[in-house]
Tab-separated table of C-alpha atoms in Angstrom:
chain	number	residue	atom	x	y	z
I	1202	MET	CA	0.000	0.000	0.000
I	1203	THR	CA	2.812	2.366	0.901
I	1204	ILE	CA	4.537	1.860	-2.407
I	1205	ARG	CA	1.322	2.455	-4.315
I	1206	THR	CA	0.595	5.597	-2.327
I	1207	GLU	CA	4.073	7.018	-2.985
I	1208	SER	CA	3.789	6.091	-6.653
I	1209	LYS	CA	0.446	7.813	-6.883
I	1210	SER	CA	1.867	10.858	-5.110
I	1211	CYS	CA	4.840	11.008	-7.493
I	1212	SER	CA	2.539	10.626	-10.445
I	1213	SER	CA	0.336	13.450	-9.202
I	1214	GLN	CA	3.372	15.643	-8.594
I	1215	TYR	CA	4.647	14.884	-12.077
I	1216	CYS	CA	1.267	15.754	-13.558
I	1217	LYS	CA	1.190	18.989	-11.558
I	1218	GLN	CA	4.668	19.936	-12.776
I	1219	THR	CA	3.641	19.143	-16.353
I	1220	ILE	CA	0.497	21.239	-16.079
I	1221	ASP	CA	2.439	24.104	-14.500
I	1222	TRP	CA	5.005	23.928	-17.318
I	1223	GLN	CA	2.254	23.901	-19.950
I	1224	ASP	CA	0.488	26.813	-18.258
I	1225	ASP	CA	3.762	28.726	-18.121
I	1226	LEU	CA	4.460	28.043	-21.803
I	1227	SER	CA	0.919	29.037	-22.738
I	1228	GLY	CA	1.287	32.201	-20.702
I	1229	LYS	CA	4.523	33.107	-22.489
I	1230	ARG	CA	2.941	32.494	-25.872
I	1231	TYR	CA	-0.015	34.660	-24.936
I	1232	GLN	CA	2.350	37.381	-23.751
I	1233	ILE	CA	4.181	37.248	-27.085
I	1234	ALA	CA	0.850	37.526	-28.925
I	1235	SER	CA	-0.404	40.404	-26.792
I	1236	GLU	CA	2.909	42.270	-27.139
I	1237	TYR	CA	3.330	41.483	-30.833
I	1238	ASP	CA	2.995	45.118	-31.916
I	1239	ALA	CA	6.179	46.015	-30.034
I	1240	SER	CA	8.160	43.100	-31.472
I	1241	ARG	CA	10.496	43.360	-34.450
I	1242	GLU	CA	7.982	41.696	-36.740
I	1243	GLY	CA	5.155	43.783	-35.336
I	1244	LYS	CA	7.056	46.991	-36.027
I	1245	TYR	CA	7.794	45.793	-39.572
I	1246	THR	CA	4.127	45.113	-40.333
I	1247	ARG	CA	3.046	48.416	-38.797
I	1248	PHE	CA	3.855	50.241	-42.035
I	1249	HIS	CA	1.702	47.819	-44.044
I	1250	ILE	CA	-1.172	48.116	-41.564
I	1251	MET	CA	-1.201	51.907	-41.721
I	1252	GLU	CA	-0.994	51.963	-45.519
I	1253	LEU	CA	-3.932	49.563	-45.751
I	1254	SER	CA	-5.878	51.586	-43.227
I	1255	ASP	CA	-5.311	54.761	-45.232
I	1256	THR	CA	-6.217	53.064	-48.520
I	1257	ILE	CA	-9.291	51.001	-47.694
I	1258	ASP	CA	-12.657	52.536	-48.512
I	1259	LEU	CA	-15.190	51.851	-45.766
I	1260	ARG	CA	-18.898	52.446	-45.333
I	1261	GLU	CA	-20.905	52.403	-42.134
I	1262	GLY	CA	-21.902	48.814	-41.429
I	1263	SER	CA	-19.383	47.236	-43.822
I	1264	ILE	CA	-18.705	43.594	-43.033
I	1265	VAL	CA	-14.934	43.243	-42.885
I	1266	LEU	CA	-13.000	39.985	-42.610
I	1267	ASP	CA	-9.317	40.231	-41.731
I	1268	VAL	CA	-7.602	36.950	-42.612
I	1269	ALA	CA	-4.525	36.087	-40.527
I	1270	CYS	CA	-5.608	38.928	-38.260
I	1271	GLY	CA	-2.975	38.413	-35.556
I	1272	ASN	CA	-3.946	40.310	-32.425
I	1273	GLY	CA	-6.434	42.535	-34.242
I	1274	THR	CA	-4.387	45.678	-34.867
I	1275	LEU	CA	-5.555	46.251	-38.457
I	1276	LEU	CA	-9.216	45.891	-37.501
I	1277	ARG	CA	-8.662	48.380	-34.703
I	1278	GLU	CA	-7.327	50.937	-37.180
I	1279	LEU	CA	-10.191	50.311	-39.611
I	1280	SER	CA	-12.742	50.671	-36.815
I	1281	LYS	CA	-11.458	54.186	-36.213
I	1282	LYS	CA	-12.578	55.168	-39.721
I	1283	ALA	CA	-16.122	53.797	-39.687
I	1284	LYS	CA	-18.518	51.716	-37.647
I	1285	ILE	CA	-17.869	48.340	-39.236
I	1286	GLN	CA	-18.706	44.740	-38.445
I	1287	ALA	CA	-15.163	43.626	-37.657
I	1288	ASN	CA	-14.265	39.954	-37.975
I	1289	GLY	CA	-10.859	38.306	-37.759
I	1290	ILE	CA	-9.545	34.785	-38.218
I	1291	ASP	CA	-6.115	33.338	-37.494
I	1292	ILE	CA	-4.668	29.860	-37.009
I	1293	SER	CA	-2.908	30.973	-33.821
I	1294	GLU	CA	-4.992	30.384	-30.702
I	1295	ASN	CA	-2.785	32.772	-28.748
I	1296	MET	CA	-3.205	35.566	-31.273
I	1297	ILE	CA	-6.984	35.123	-31.238
I	1298	HIS	CA	-7.005	35.004	-27.441
I	1299	ALA	CA	-5.048	38.257	-27.364
I	1300	ALA	CA	-7.323	39.855	-29.980
I	1301	LYS	CA	-10.464	38.935	-28.010
I	1302	ALA	CA	-8.949	40.374	-24.828
I	1303	ARG	CA	-7.985	43.629	-26.544
I	1304	TYR	CA	-11.134	44.127	-28.615
I	1305	PRO	CA	-14.070	42.256	-27.049
I	1306	TYR	CA	-16.547	44.122	-29.269
I	1307	MET	CA	-15.111	42.476	-32.400
I	1308	ASN	CA	-15.565	38.897	-33.597
I	1309	PHE	CA	-12.503	36.656	-33.645
I	1310	GLU	CA	-12.159	32.951	-34.387
I	1311	VAL	CA	-9.389	30.386	-34.707
I	1312	SER	CA	-9.733	29.277	-38.312
I	1313	PRO	CA	-7.566	28.540	-41.379
I	1314	CYS	CA	-7.488	30.755	-44.456
I	1315	TYR	CA	-8.559	27.886	-46.687
I	1316	PRO	CA	-11.290	26.930	-46.937
I	1317	LEU	CA	-13.092	29.949	-45.492
I	1318	LYS	CA	-16.056	29.139	-43.262
I	1319	TRP	CA	-18.162	32.052	-44.480
I	1320	SER	CA	-21.266	31.674	-46.625
I	1321	ASP	CA	-21.520	32.831	-50.239
I	1322	GLU	CA	-21.678	36.594	-50.859
I	1323	SER	CA	-21.587	37.510	-47.164
I	1324	VAL	CA	-18.580	39.860	-46.847
I	1325	ASP	CA	-17.928	43.398	-48.120
I	1326	ILE	CA	-14.169	43.621	-47.587
I	1327	ILE	CA	-11.413	41.050	-47.065
I	1328	THR	CA	-7.991	42.108	-45.833
I	1329	VAL	CA	-4.721	40.185	-45.636
I	1330	CYS	CA	-1.694	41.931	-44.160
I	1331	CYS	CA	1.778	40.382	-44.510
I	1332	ALA	CA	0.419	36.843	-44.522
I	1333	PHE	CA	-0.288	35.783	-48.119
I	1334	HIS	CA	3.267	34.462	-48.498
I	1335	HIS	CA	2.467	31.988	-45.687
I	1336	PHE	CA	-0.548	30.450	-47.440
I	1337	ASP	CA	-0.193	26.860	-48.649
I	1338	HIS	CA	-3.123	27.260	-51.061
I	1339	PRO	CA	-2.936	30.834	-52.395
I	1340	GLN	CA	-5.102	30.215	-55.461
I	1341	GLY	CA	-7.615	28.327	-53.360
I	1342	PHE	CA	-7.768	31.206	-50.918
I	1343	VAL	CA	-8.368	33.761	-53.692
I	1344	SER	CA	-11.088	31.540	-55.095
I	1345	GLU	CA	-12.694	31.470	-51.643
I	1346	CYS	CA	-12.515	35.261	-51.505
I	1347	LYS	CA	-14.399	35.362	-54.784
I	1348	ARG	CA	-17.046	33.046	-53.333
I	1349	ILE	CA	-17.749	34.866	-50.073
I	1350	LEU	CA	-17.486	38.458	-51.310
I	1351	LYS	CA	-20.630	40.360	-52.144
I	1352	LYS	CA	-21.161	41.643	-55.688
I	1353	ASN	CA	-19.165	44.819	-55.112
I	1354	GLY	CA	-16.772	43.298	-52.581
I	1355	ILE	CA	-13.061	44.080	-52.501
I	1356	VAL	CA	-9.896	42.281	-51.403
I	1357	TYR	CA	-7.032	44.346	-50.002
I	1358	LEU	CA	-3.633	42.697	-49.721
I	1359	ALA	CA	-0.300	43.854	-48.293
I	1360	GLU	CA	2.924	41.928	-48.779
I	1361	PRO	CA	6.658	42.525	-48.185
I	1362	ASN	CA	8.459	44.284	-51.028
I	1363	PHE	CA	11.760	42.590	-51.821
I	1364	GLY	CA	14.025	43.108	-54.819
I	1365	ALA	CA	14.347	40.431	-57.477
I	1366	ILE	CA	17.700	39.080	-56.223
I	1367	ILE	CA	16.620	38.767	-52.590
I	1368	ARG	CA	13.312	37.236	-53.648
I	1369	PHE	CA	15.090	34.668	-55.853
I	1370	PHE	CA	17.477	33.531	-53.126
I	1371	ALA	CA	14.728	33.500	-50.483
I	1372	ASN	CA	12.448	31.310	-52.607
I	1373	LYS	CA	15.174	28.971	-53.848
I	1374	PHE	CA	17.565	28.599	-50.922
I	1375	TRP	CA	16.048	29.944	-47.700
I	1376	ILE	CA	12.327	29.137	-47.609
I	1377	PRO	CA	12.669	25.414	-48.531
I	1378	PHE	CA	14.880	24.831	-45.485
I	1379	SER	CA	13.495	27.322	-42.983
I	1380	LYS	CA	10.855	26.829	-40.306
I	1381	SER	CA	9.489	30.348	-40.652
I	1382	GLY	CA	6.204	29.249	-42.190
I	1383	ASP	CA	6.903	31.139	-45.411
I	1384	VAL	CA	5.784	29.409	-48.615
I	1385	LYS	CA	6.716	31.842	-51.386
I	1386	ILE	CA	7.658	35.492	-51.766
I	1387	TYR	CA	5.687	36.864	-54.740
I	1388	ASN	CA	6.440	39.645	-57.159
I	1389	LYS	CA	3.756	42.055	-58.316
I	1390	LYS	CA	3.079	40.244	-61.587
I	1391	GLU	CA	2.558	36.902	-59.846
I	1392	LEU	CA	0.073	38.386	-57.394
I	1393	GLU	CA	-1.769	40.181	-60.171
I	1394	THR	CA	-1.967	37.014	-62.266
I	1395	ILE	CA	-3.406	34.909	-59.431
I	1396	PHE	CA	-6.249	37.351	-58.836
I	1397	TYR	CA	-7.039	37.898	-62.506
I	1398	HIS	CA	-7.143	34.207	-63.266
I	1399	CYS	CA	-9.354	33.503	-60.272
I	1400	GLY	CA	-12.094	35.806	-61.526
I	1401	PHE	CA	-11.267	39.362	-60.424
I	1402	LYS	CA	-11.663	41.743	-63.364
I	1403	THR	CA	-9.972	44.775	-61.804
I	1404	VAL	CA	-6.655	44.365	-60.000
I	1405	GLN	CA	-4.610	47.353	-58.911
I	1406	ILE	CA	-1.156	46.804	-57.451
I	1407	TYR	CA	1.670	49.104	-56.450
I	1408	ALA	CA	4.894	49.076	-54.466
I	1409	LYS	CA	5.587	51.620	-51.766
I	1410	ASP	CA	8.688	51.585	-49.613
I	1411	LYS	CA	8.867	48.123	-47.989
I	1412	GLY	CA	5.391	47.013	-49.051
I	1413	VAL	CA	3.465	45.731	-52.058
I	1414	PHE	CA	-0.251	46.562	-51.992
I	1415	LEU	CA	-3.065	45.055	-54.023
I	1416	LYS	CA	-6.727	45.895	-54.476
I	1417	ALA	CA	-8.935	43.407	-56.354
I	1418	LYS	CA	-12.605	43.881	-57.232
I	1419	ASP	CA	-15.266	43.482	-59.938
I	1420	ILE	CA	-15.861	39.778	-59.533
I	1421	ASP	CA	-17.057	37.770	-62.508
I	1422	LYS	CA	-18.697	34.766	-60.866
I	1423	THR	CA	-19.837	33.323	-64.193
I	1424	VAL	CA	-16.393	32.820	-65.718
I	1425	GLU	CA	-14.383	29.667	-65.108
I	1426	SER	CA	-10.821	30.084	-66.295
I	1427	ASP	CA	-8.382	27.393	-67.324
I	1428	TYR	CA	-6.253	28.384	-64.331
I	1429	ASN	CA	-6.667	26.032	-61.392
I	1430	CYS	CA	-7.768	28.299	-58.566
I	1431	ASN	CA	-8.398	25.506	-56.106
I	1432	THR	CA	-4.842	24.284	-55.681
């Protein structure tokens, strides 16, 4: 009996230490998410967020979906411009937890970018800030945007702006061996082509400082192109 009691006690202590360690790790991850804006990456994306915020046309009551929303900073900036229905999705539970804590009046959900869980023609504006190069199914995502956007809906995209040489070496030698989550760094023409071929009739794209910015609209839902937008 004594041996069993001690074994049970040790097991309980081990479980307690494991739970404490997991709680501590979770707490650190949440802290990183909540303090993301002050991090190096957060400061880098700040420029893209502000450019998007300045560029995006909003109406009162617009339904906005921010994909890969992080801790909700872009939606916060957009909410300053108009009274919108702000929604954000991200695959990071910690980012969503931080976003909910910061902006409880917005809607946030842990969800992937593909497929999107929204119904057909239900969203006015979709935003993606410094995340498209992480997507495993970029064409599939754009096709989903086309599906869930309303008739006059618009996609706004911000991506890092790298020169041709850096982009070549990153795609060929760094990304395949890194654990950063990057999939591909796109140039302007590649981004433009994806959106055109997935059914957007008007695509505007420009580079500014360290960012590339895209606006896609005028959806033709009746045209099926020979480009595979679901891969």
